[in-house]
C-alpha positions as a Python dict, from the first residue, in 0.01 Angstrom:
ca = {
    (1, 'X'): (0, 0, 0),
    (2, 'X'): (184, 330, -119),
    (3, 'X'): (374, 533, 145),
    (4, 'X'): (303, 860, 123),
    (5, 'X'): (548, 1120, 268),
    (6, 'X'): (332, 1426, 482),
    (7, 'X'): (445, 1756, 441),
    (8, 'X'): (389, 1924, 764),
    (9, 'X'): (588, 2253, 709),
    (10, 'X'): (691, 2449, 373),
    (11, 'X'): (815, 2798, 281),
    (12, 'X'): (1062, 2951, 32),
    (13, 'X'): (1358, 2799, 151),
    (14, 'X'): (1256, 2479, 377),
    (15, 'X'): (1047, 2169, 378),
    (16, 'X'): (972, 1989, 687),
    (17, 'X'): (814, 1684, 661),
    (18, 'X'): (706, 1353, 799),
    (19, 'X'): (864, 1044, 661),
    (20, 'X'): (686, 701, 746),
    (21, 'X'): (822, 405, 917),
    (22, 'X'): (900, 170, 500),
    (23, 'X'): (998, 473, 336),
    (24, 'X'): (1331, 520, 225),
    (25, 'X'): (1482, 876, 203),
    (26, 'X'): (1670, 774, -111),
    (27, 'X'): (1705, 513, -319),
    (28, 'X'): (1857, 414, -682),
    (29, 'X'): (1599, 144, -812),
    (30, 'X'): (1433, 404, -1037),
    (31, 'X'): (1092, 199, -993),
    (32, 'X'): (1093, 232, -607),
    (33, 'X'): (908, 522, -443),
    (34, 'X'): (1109, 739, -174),
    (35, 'X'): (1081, 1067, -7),
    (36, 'X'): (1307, 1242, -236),
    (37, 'X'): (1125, 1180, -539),
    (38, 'X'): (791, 1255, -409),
    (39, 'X'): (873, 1573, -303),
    (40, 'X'): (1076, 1677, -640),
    (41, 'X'): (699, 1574, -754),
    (42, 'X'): (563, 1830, -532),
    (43, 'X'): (792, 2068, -653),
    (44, 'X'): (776, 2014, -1001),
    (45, 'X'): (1166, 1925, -1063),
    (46, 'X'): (1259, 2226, -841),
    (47, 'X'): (1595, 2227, -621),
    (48, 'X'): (1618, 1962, -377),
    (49, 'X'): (1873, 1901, -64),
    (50, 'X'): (1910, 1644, 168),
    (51, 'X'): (1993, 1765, 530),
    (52, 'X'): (1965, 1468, 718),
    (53, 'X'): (1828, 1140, 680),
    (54, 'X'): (1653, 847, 867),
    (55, 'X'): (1669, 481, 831),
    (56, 'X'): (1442, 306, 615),
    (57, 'X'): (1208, 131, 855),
    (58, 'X'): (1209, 439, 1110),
    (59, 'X'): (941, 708, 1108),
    (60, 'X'): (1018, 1069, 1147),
    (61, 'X'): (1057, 1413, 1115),
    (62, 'X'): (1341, 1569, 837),
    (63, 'X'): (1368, 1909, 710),
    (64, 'X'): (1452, 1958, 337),
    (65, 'X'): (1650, 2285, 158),
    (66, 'X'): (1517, 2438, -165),
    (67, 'X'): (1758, 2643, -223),
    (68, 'X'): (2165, 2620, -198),
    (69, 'X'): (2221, 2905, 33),
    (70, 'X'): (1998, 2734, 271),
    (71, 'X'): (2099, 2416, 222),
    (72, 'X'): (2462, 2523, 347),
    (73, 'X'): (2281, 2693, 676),
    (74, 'X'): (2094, 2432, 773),
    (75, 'X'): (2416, 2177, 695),
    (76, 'X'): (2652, 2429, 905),
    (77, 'X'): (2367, 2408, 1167),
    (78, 'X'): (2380, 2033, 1152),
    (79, 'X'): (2769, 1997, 1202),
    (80, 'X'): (2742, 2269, 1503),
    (81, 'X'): (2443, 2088, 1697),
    (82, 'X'): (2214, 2438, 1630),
    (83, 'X'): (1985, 2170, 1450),
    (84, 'X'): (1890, 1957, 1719),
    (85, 'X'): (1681, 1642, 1718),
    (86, 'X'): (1515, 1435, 1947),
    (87, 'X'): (1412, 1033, 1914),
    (88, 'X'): (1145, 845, 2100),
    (89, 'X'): (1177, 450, 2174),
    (90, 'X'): (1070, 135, 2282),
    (91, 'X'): (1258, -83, 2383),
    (92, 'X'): (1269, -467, 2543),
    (93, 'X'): (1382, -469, 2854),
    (94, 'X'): (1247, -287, 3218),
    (95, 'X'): (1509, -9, 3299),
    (96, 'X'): (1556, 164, 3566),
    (97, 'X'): (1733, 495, 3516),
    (98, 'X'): (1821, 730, 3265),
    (99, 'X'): (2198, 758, 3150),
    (100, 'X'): (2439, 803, 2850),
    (101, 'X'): (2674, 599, 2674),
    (102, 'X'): (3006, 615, 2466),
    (103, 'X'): (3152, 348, 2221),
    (104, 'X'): (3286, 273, 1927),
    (105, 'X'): (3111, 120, 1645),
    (106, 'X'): (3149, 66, 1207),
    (107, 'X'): (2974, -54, 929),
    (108, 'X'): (3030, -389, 842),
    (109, 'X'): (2949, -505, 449),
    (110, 'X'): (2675, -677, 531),
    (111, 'X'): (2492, -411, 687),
    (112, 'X'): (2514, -394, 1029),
    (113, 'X'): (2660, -157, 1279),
    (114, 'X'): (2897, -360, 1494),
    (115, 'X'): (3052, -201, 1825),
    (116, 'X'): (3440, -326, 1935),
    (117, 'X'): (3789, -111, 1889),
    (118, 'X'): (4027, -110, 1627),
    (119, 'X'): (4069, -17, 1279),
    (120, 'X'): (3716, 171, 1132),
    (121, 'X'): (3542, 228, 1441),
    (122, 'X'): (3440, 545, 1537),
    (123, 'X'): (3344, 699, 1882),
    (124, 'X'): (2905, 692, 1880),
    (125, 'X'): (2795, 919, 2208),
    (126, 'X'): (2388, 923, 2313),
    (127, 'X'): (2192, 1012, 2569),
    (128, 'X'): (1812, 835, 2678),
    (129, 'X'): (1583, 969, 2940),
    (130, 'X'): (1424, 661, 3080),
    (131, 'X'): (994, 798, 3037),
    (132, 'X'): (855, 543, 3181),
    (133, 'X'): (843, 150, 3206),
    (134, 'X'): (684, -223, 3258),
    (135, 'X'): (768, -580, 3368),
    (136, 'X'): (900, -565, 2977),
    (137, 'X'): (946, -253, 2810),
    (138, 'X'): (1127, 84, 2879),
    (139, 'X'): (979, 377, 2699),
    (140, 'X'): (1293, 658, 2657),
    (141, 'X'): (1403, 987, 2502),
    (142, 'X'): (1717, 939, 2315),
    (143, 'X'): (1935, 1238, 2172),
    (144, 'X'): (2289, 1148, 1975),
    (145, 'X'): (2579, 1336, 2009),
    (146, 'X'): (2717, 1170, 1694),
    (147, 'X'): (2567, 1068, 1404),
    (148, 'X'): (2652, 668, 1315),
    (149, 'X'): (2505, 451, 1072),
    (150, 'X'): (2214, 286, 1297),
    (151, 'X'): (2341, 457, 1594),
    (152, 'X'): (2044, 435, 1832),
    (153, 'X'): (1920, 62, 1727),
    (154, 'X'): (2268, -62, 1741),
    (155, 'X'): (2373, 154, 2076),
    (156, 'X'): (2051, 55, 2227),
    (157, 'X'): (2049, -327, 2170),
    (158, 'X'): (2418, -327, 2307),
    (159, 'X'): (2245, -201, 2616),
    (160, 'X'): (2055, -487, 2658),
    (161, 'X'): (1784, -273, 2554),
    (162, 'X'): (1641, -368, 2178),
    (163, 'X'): (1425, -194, 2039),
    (164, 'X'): (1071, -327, 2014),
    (165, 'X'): (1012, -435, 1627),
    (166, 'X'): (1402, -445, 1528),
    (167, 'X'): (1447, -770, 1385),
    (168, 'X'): (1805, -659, 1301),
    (169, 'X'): (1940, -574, 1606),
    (170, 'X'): (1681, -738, 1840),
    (171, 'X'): (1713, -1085, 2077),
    (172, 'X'): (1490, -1422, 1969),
    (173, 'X'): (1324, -1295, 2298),
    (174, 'X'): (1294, -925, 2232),
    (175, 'X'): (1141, -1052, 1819),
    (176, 'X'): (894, -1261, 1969),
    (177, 'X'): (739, -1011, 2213),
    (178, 'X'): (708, -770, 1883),
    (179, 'X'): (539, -1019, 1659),
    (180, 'X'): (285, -1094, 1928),
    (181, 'X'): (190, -769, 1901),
    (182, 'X'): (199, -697, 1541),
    (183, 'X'): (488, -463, 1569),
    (184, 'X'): (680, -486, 1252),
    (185, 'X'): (913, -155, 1251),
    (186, 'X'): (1192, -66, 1500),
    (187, 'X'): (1016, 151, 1801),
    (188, 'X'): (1203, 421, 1683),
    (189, 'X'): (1056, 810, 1582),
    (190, 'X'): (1231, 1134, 1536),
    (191, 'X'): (921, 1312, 1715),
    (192, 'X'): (1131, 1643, 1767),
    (193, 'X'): (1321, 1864, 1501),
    (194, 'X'): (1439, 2220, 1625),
    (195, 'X'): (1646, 2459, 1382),
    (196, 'X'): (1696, 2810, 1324),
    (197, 'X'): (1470, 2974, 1020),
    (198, 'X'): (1728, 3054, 713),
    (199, 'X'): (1629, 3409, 643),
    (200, 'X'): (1499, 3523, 951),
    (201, 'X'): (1695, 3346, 1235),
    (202, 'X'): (1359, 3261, 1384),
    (203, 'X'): (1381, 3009, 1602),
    (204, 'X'): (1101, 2673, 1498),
    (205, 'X'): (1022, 2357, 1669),
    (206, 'X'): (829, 2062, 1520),
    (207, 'X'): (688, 1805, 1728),
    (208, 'X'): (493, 1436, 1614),
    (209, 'X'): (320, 1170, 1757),
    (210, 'X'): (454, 855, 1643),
    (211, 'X'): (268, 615, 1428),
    (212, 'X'): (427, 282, 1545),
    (213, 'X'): (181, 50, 1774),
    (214, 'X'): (495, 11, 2007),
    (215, 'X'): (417, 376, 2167),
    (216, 'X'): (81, 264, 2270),
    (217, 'X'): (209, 38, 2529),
    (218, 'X'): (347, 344, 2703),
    (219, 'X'): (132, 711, 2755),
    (220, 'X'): (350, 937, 2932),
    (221, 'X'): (655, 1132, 2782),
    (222, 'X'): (367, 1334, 2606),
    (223, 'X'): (426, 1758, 2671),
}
């Protein structure tokens, strides 16, 4: 089945959009379908920048520049925390509290984000309000201070909280409990996107539901 990238926002300088959980943002195989390329599409070969991205398998909110002026704003905005976004999870694991958490963490080649010291790593901050919780799962609000490759799956899982549906970064006991249940995608969903209009400094806030059947093991954290 295609995956179809929703555009839930557009004017002259901005598209905000909904990316779905499969999707990439990018990607060089010139036969594989991605965000990027379905909204050049849209805009009939018209200017195109990337902001900010999300991983493949996580659904989400981005925002997109059409022009160059803006794309510099919103980037500036980016780098200075004025463009602010918000992640809901689910994760394995019954927590108790909310809390934050500092470490360091790199790319390794095959992939993966590991978390140690030394040479390469870099310093990954985040914060998760705990939302609400089982005997198995924690649901939680997560916001990054720092922007690492697989940040919040890696972070999390280091935890002891994996995120429902990561088979990356998840236990054998943490991937069993998501395959009972059909959940094939990390419980992971940038539901919040804030930023500051290019143009008229008007303030915007986009919220989502996510898609993934993880969230419907927990209702609350809803506004």
């Amino acid at each position: 089945m295609s995956l179809k990238t929703e555009i839930i926002y557009e004017n002259d300088h901005v598209i905000v959009i909904y990316k779905p959980a499969g999707l990439p943002v990018q990607t060089a195989r010139a036969t594989s379908e991605d965000v990027c390329s379905q909204l050049k599409n849209h805009l009939k070969g018209g200017y195109l920048a990337v902001i900010h991205r999300l991983d493949q398998p996580v659904e989400g909110l981005l925002v997109f520049a059409k022009d160059k002026k803006t794309a510099a704003e919103l980037s500036l905005d980016l780098q200075s925390g004025k463009l602010k976004k918000t992640y809901r999870a689910v994760a394995y694991g019954k927590a108790e509290r909310s809390g934050s958490d500092a470490c360091y963490m790199r790319k390794t080649q095959g992939g993966i984000s590991e978390i140690g010291e030394g040479a390469g790593f870099q310093r990954a901050e985040l914060t998760y309000e705990l939302l609400g919780n089982d005997e198995f799962t924690s649901h939680f609000r997560i916001m990054i201070q720092t922007g690492r490759f697989h940040q919040i799956r890696a972070q999390m899982a280091h935890l002891g909280f994996p995120l429902l549906g990561d088979m990356k970064y998840g236990t054998e006991e943490s991937i069993l409990f998501s395959r009972e249940r059909n959940i094939t995608f990390p419980a992971l969903c940038a539901d919040r996107l804030e930023f500051s209009m290019p143009g008229t400094c008007e303030e915007r806030s986009f919220v989502i539901e996510p898609v993934n059947p993880a969230f419907k093991i927990h209702d609350t954290g809803k506004d």
